[in-house]
Amino acid sequence: MKRRILIALAAALAASVAVPAIAQDKPYAGIRLSVLMEGHPTTDGIQALLPEFTAETGIEVDLEIVPESDVSPKILLEFSSGSGRYDVVQNNIIFVPGYVQAGYIEPLDQLANQFGPYFDRTDFVPGYLGPNVIDNVLYGLPVFGESTLLMYRKDLFEEYGIEVPKSFSDIEAAAKTIKEKSNGEIAGITMRGAQGIHSVYVWAGWLWGFGGEFINADGGSALGTPEAAASLEAYARVLRDYGPVGVANFGWEENRILFQQGKAGITLDATVNGAFNEDPSVSTVVGKVGYAPVPIETANTKGGSSSLGAHSLYIASASANKEAAWLFISWATAKQQQIKSLAIAPNSGVTSTAAFASEDFSSRYGAFKDAMIASINQGNPQYLPTVPVANEIINNAGIAVSKVLAGTASSADALAEADAANAAALTR
């Protein structure tokens, strides 16, 4: 994997990033696309560059931006009704198998062969593009990718004599030290605690690191194991004992902001957070943060504890404007736009190897670039379940995480309930 990425990066360095010419005529001029995307720095960059797309193609784009937690319910509602409301949607790659099985999204190979002024398949990070290919058919283009990182305050670690954690037990000990040595003025650790995809996304690193998994080799639910229970107990305990007030309601943004304000000693979250940590316009901890891959608790893991995730753009099968929609998604994910976006927003989640290899990327994100690439290379593509009922499995797991974090159920009981619900979903 590492070699493939390095080879791709080297090739990208030599590649031209000149803006491709589109036909002088604009056969799709006047078409107005409806696009649903998540609130994210990547989306901010695309939104800022949209006038260039419209000038080149004559295609107008109505961009609706909602929080990540709201995207999947909206998509499922519109897809299941066949409304055709959205021509293009953005979603996590874990939902692709279900969308393909239901016939909700359009295969892209024919469009890619016919209309390719922006598309360069070889430029995408392989680990981000691969999950969008089902049975050798391309269904989506990755618009941002990420892994997860351990982020810690180097200055506090040095002041209190703390070594960089190599296990989750080390994390707990470090969080305890920071809270006690700072007399409670700095939270030992902050992570996402909000129910649903937010808490599940971060807790999943603990699940895998303790030797657990969501789905076993036989395709059955695997949350009712001692390893899973131990991981959730540890996750909830460290947040309850050393986390900030209100952490049970923390999503990505709340967690990110608290850490970049210097109010916590450790966090574990998406690699995109590094871009905010190192942005002096929003961060008080620039240059003070250390970055490392997510630790493991046991050598007997069934998969890595660092995520390998991507969110992609998909064309709805019910869209009446598929060719214009293809031009938009291939433009929005092209290396030219991704490189430009680096100067617009803290967008470290690029999926273009040329953007990764650019001087712009290194100059802005050099503080965590090496750790991020290491995490991507170690990233677990099954970090979150990639089955048609993934959304249901995540919801059931999220309820268990919330119960344990709130102290209303033991980790074993909460996960046994989730395990039964997931087993039923997987056998339907």
Tab-separated table of N, CA and C in Angstrom, residues 76 94-99 101-102 385-393 426:
chain	number	residue	atom	x	y	z
A	76	LEU	N	-31.234	9.123	1.860
A	76	LEU	CA	-32.083	7.930	1.872
A	76	LEU	C	-33.537	8.288	1.614
A	94	ILE	N	-18.884	4.092	2.890
A	94	ILE	CA	-19.436	2.888	3.507
A	94	ILE	C	-20.854	2.605	3.017
A	95	PHE	N	-21.524	3.611	2.456
A	95	PHE	CA	-22.899	3.423	2.012
A	95	PHE	C	-22.988	2.962	0.553
A	96	VAL	N	-21.865	2.909	-0.146
A	96	VAL	CA	-21.891	2.581	-1.571
A	96	VAL	C	-22.512	1.207	-1.854
A	97	PRO	N	-22.116	0.139	-1.134
A	97	PRO	CA	-22.733	-1.160	-1.459
A	97	PRO	C	-24.256	-1.136	-1.379
A	98	GLY	N	-24.795	-0.465	-0.363
A	98	GLY	CA	-26.245	-0.397	-0.224
A	98	GLY	C	-26.884	0.401	-1.345
A	99	TYR	N	-26.279	1.507	-1.721
A	99	TYR	CA	-26.822	2.330	-2.808
A	99	TYR	C	-26.789	1.568	-4.136
A	101	GLN	N	-26.768	-1.749	-4.514
A	101	GLN	CA	-27.741	-2.839	-4.429
A	101	GLN	C	-29.162	-2.326	-4.683
A	102	ALA	N	-29.467	-1.125	-4.202
A	102	ALA	CA	-30.810	-0.565	-4.364
A	102	ALA	C	-31.003	0.138	-5.709
A	385	PRO	N	-18.256	-0.564	9.046
A	385	PRO	CA	-18.769	-1.640	8.184
A	385	PRO	C	-19.198	-1.131	6.817
A	386	THR	N	-18.814	-1.866	5.781
A	386	THR	CA	-19.155	-1.475	4.400
A	386	THR	C	-20.135	-2.489	3.819
A	387	VAL	N	-21.279	-2.619	4.454
A	387	VAL	CA	-22.328	-3.541	4.011
A	387	VAL	C	-23.591	-2.725	3.746
A	388	PRO	N	-24.566	-3.287	3.025
A	388	PRO	CA	-25.777	-2.505	2.711
A	388	PRO	C	-26.496	-1.946	3.940
A	389	VAL	N	-26.404	-2.624	5.089
A	389	VAL	CA	-27.095	-2.122	6.285
A	389	VAL	C	-26.130	-1.368	7.208
A	390	ALA	N	-25.102	-0.772	6.630
A	390	ALA	CA	-24.098	-0.060	7.432
A	390	ALA	C	-24.726	1.025	8.300
A	391	ASN	N	-25.678	1.761	7.731
A	391	ASN	CA	-26.294	2.855	8.488
A	391	ASN	C	-26.984	2.326	9.738
A	392	GLU	N	-27.668	1.209	9.622
A	392	GLU	CA	-28.376	0.622	10.756
A	392	GLU	C	-27.390	0.112	11.808
A	393	ILE	N	-26.318	-0.513	11.352
A	393	ILE	CA	-25.310	-1.016	12.282
A	393	ILE	C	-24.683	0.128	13.062
A	426	LEU	N	-28.344	-7.922	9.642
A	426	LEU	CA	-27.459	-8.602	8.682
A	426	LEU	C	-28.090	-9.839	8.057
